[in-house]
Coordinates of C-alpha atoms in Angstrom, one line a residue:
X20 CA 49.3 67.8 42.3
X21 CA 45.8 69.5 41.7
X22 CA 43.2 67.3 40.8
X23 CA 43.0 69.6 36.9
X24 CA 46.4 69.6 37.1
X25 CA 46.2 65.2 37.0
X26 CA 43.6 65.3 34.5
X27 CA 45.7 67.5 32.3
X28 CA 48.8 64.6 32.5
X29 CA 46.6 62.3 32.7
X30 CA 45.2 64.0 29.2
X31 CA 48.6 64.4 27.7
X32 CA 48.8 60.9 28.0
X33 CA 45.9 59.6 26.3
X34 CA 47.4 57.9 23.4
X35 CA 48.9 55.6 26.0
X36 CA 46.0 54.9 28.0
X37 CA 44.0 54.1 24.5
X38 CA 47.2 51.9 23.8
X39 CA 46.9 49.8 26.8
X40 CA 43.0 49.6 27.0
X41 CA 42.8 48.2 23.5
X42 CA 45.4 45.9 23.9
X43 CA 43.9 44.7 27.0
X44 CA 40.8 44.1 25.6
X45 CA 41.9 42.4 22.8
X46 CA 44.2 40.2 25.0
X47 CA 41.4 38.9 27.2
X48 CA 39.2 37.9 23.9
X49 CA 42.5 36.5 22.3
X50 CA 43.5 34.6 25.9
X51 CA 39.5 33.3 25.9
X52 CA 39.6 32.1 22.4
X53 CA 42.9 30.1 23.0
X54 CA 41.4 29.0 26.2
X55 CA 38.9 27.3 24.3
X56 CA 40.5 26.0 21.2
X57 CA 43.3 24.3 23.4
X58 CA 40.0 22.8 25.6
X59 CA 38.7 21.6 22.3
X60 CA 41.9 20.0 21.4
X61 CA 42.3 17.8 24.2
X62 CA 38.3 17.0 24.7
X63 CA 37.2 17.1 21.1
X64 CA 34.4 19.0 21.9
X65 CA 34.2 23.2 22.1
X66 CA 32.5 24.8 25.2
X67 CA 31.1 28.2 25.0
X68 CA 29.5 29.5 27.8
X69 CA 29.2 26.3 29.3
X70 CA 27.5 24.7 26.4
X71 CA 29.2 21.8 24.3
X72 CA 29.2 23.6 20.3
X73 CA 30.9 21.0 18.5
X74 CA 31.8 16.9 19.1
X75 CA 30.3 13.8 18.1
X76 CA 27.1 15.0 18.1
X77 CA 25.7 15.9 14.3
X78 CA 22.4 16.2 15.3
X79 CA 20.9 19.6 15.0
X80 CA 21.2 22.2 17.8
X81 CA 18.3 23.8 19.6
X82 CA 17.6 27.4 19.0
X83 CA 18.7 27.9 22.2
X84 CA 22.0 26.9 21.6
X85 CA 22.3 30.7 19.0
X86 CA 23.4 32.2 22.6
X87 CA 26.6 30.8 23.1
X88 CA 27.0 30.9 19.3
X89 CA 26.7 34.6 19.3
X90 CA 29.2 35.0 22.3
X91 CA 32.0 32.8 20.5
X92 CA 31.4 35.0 17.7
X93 CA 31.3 37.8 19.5
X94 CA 35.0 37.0 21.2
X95 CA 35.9 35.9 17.6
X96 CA 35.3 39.6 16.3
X97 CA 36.3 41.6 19.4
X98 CA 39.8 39.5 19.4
X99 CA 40.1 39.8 15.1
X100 CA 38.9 43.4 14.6
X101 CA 40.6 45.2 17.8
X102 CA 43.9 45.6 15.9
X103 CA 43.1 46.7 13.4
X104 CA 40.6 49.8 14.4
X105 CA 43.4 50.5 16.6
X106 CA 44.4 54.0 14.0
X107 CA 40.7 55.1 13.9
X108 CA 40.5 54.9 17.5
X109 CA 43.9 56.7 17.9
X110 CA 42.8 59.7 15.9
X111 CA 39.4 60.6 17.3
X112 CA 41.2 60.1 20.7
X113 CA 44.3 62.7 19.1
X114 CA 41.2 64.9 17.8
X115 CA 39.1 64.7 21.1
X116 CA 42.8 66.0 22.7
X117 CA 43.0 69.0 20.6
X118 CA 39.5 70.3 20.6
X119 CA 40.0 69.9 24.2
X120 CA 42.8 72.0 24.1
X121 CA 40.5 74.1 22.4
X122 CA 38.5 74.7 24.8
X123 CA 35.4 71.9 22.7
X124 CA 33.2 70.0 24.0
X125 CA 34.7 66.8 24.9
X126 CA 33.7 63.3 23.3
X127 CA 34.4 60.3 25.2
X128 CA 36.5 57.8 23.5
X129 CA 34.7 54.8 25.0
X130 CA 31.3 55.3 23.2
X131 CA 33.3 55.5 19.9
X132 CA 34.5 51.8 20.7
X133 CA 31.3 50.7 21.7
X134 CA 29.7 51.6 18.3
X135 CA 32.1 50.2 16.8
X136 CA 32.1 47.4 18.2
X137 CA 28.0 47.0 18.3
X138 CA 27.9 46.9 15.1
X139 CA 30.2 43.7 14.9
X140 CA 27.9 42.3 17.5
X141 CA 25.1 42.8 15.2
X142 CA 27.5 40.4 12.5
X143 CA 28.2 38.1 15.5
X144 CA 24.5 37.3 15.5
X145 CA 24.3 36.7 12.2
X146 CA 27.4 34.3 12.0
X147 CA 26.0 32.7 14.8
X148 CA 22.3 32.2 12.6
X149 CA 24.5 30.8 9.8
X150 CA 26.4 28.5 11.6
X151 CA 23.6 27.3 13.2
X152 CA 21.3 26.8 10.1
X153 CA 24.6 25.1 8.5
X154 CA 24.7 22.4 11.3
X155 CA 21.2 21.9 10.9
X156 CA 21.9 21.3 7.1
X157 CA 24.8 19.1 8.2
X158 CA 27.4 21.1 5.9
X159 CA 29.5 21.5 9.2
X160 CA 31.4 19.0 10.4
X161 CA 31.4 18.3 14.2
X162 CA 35.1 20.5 14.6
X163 CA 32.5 23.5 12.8
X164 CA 34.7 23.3 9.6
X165 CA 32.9 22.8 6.1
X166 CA 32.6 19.1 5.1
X167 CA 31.2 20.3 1.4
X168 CA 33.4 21.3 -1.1
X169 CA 30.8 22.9 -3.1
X170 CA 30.4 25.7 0.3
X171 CA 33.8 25.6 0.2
X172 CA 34.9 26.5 -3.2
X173 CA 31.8 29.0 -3.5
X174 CA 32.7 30.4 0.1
X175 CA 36.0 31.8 -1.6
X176 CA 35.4 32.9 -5.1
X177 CA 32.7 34.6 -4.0
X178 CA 35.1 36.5 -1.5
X179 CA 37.6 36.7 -3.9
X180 CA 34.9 38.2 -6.4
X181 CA 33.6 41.2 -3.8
X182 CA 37.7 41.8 -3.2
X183 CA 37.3 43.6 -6.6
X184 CA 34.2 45.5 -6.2
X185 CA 33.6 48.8 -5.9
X186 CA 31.7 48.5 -2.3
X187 CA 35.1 46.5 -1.1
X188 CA 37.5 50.1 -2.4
X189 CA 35.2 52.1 -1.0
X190 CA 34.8 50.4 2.7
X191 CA 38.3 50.1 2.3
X192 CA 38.9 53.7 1.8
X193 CA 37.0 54.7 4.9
X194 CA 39.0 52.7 7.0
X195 CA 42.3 53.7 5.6
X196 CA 41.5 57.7 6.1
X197 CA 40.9 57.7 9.8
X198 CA 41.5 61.7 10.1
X199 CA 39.2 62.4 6.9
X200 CA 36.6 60.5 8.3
X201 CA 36.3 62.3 11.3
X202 CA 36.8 65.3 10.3
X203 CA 34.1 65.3 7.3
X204 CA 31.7 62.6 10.0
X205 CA 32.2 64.5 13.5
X206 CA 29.0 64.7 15.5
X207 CA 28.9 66.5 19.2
X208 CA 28.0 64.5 22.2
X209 CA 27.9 61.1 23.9
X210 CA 25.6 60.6 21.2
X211 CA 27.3 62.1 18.5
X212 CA 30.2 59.5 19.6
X213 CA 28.1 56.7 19.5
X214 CA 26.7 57.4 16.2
X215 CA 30.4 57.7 14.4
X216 CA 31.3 54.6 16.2
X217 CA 28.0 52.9 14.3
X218 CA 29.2 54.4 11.0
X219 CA 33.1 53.4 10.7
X220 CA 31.6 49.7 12.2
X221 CA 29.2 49.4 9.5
X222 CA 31.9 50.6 6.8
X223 CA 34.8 47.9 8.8
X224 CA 32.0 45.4 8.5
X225 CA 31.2 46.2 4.5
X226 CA 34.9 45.4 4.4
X227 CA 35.7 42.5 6.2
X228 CA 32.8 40.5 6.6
X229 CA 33.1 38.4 3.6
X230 CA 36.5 37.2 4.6
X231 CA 35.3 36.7 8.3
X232 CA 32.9 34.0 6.4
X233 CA 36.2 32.0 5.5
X234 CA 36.2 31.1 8.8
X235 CA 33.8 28.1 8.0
X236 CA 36.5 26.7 5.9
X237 CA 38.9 26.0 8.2
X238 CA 37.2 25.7 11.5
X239 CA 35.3 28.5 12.8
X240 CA 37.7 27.6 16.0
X241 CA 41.0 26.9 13.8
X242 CA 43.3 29.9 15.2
X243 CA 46.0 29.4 12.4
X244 CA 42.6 30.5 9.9
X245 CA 41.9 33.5 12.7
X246 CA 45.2 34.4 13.0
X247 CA 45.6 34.6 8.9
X248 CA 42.6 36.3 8.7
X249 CA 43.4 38.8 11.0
X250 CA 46.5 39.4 9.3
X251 CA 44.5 39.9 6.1
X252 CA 42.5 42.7 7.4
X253 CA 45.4 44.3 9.2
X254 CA 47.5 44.4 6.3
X255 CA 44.4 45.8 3.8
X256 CA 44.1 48.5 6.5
X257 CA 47.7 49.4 7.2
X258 CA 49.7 49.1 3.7
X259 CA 50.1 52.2 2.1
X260 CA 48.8 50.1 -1.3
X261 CA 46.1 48.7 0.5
X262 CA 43.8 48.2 -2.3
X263 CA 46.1 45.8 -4.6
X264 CA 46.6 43.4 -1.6
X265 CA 43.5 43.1 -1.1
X266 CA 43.1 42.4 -4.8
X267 CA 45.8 39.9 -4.5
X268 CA 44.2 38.5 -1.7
X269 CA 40.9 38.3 -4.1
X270 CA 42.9 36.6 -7.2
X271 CA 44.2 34.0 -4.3
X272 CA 40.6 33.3 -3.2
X273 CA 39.1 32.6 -6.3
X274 CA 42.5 30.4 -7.8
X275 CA 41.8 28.7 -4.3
X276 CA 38.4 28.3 -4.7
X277 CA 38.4 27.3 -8.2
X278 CA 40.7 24.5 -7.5
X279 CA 38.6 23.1 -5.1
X280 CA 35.2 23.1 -6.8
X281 CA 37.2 21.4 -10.0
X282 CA 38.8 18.9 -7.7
X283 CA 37.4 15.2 -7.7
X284 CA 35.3 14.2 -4.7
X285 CA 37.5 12.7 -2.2

């Protein structure tokens, strides 16, 4: 077969090859993260990047130790927000088929994905700052999991609060309209790419990043709470009524929350 002849299967073929990529790259970060939660398990103590983030050890962490932070963080996201970008990354790869069919300049795939997922990066960072200056504060316990009820209880009514707010419908809308996105938001180039990848991160972030900060309630390593939370997102994204789970999800949050901040201290 002639090599344009390949690249024209290879083409036809392209929802596949997204399909498995994604799912591979989500694997490894989901394989990693259970790697390390079932190493904490047994040892007590969580290793990222060769550096011991949680144990006995209260005392507060060097500045150095933000770098492995970020990378756990960074797997964290990469594992969590893979699934669900899965449609967005579908269409532009559907729409990158048919203006090539069309004879259009073609738009790699890839640099969409790494926009996307450079902007979670840039929330990575900042989880990692929190959960750093958290230690430091000693409102973590040594498993990473909130030992204050007041962060607790605030943590989720706050989350359930922003469930309800404009700026959550309208993120929310964005991500649920992948094919109005890029057809109102398409740029040309490697560039162009890029720059739509930024965009629908920083609107997935706007939606999500609130109940990503849950994760200090449970155990920023807890995979039951990152496997819920997942679900969550995936759910908000992929129902066709969307918008009145995630208010349900809100009512839940701040009954939740409530409950805990009227609770008697232990």
């Amino acid at each position: 077969m002639a090599f344009p002849d390949r690249l024209e299967a290879t083409l036809r073929h392209d929802r596949v090859i997204v399909i498995v990529a994604l799912t591979g790259v989500a694997g490894l970060a989901w394989g990693y993260m259970i790697r390390e939660a079932q190493g904490m398990a047994q040892t007590g103590i969580c290793q990222c990047a060769g550096i011991a983030m949680s144990g006995p050890d209260t005392q507060p962490w060097s500045p150095f130790a933000i770098v492995p932070l970020f990378l756990m963080w960074a797997e964290m996201m990469v594992a969590m927000m893979i699934p669900s970008a899965t449609p967005m990354i579908l269409t532009f790869a559907r729409v990158n088929r048919q203006r090539r069919e069309q004879e259009r300049p073609f738009v790699p795939t890839g640099l969409f994905v790494l926009g996307y997922l450079i902007v979670w990066c840039g929330f990575s960072l900042i989880a990692a700052l929190a959960q750093w200056g958290l230690h430091g504060a000693a409102l973590l316990s040594p498993v990473m999991k909130s030992n204050s009820t007041i962060l607790s209880g605030l943590l989720l009514m706050v989350t359930g609060i922003f469930q309800w707010t404009p700026w959550k419908r309208a993120c929310l809308r964005h991500c649920n309209s992948p094919l109005g996105f890029l057809l109102g938001d398409w740029r040309e180039g490697r560039g162009g790419a890029l720059a739509m990848g930024l965009k629908h991160g920083v609107h997935c972030t706007g939606c999500c990043w609130l109940l990503m900060a849950l994760l200090f309630i449970a155990g920023v390593m807890n995979l039951l709470w990152v496997a819920a939370i997942t679900l969550v997102v995936l759910l908000e994204k992929m129902l066709p009524r969307g918008e009145w789970f995630c208010r349900v999800v809100g009512a839940g949050c701040v009954a939740w929350g409530g409950w805990i901040l009227a609770s008697p201290p232990a």
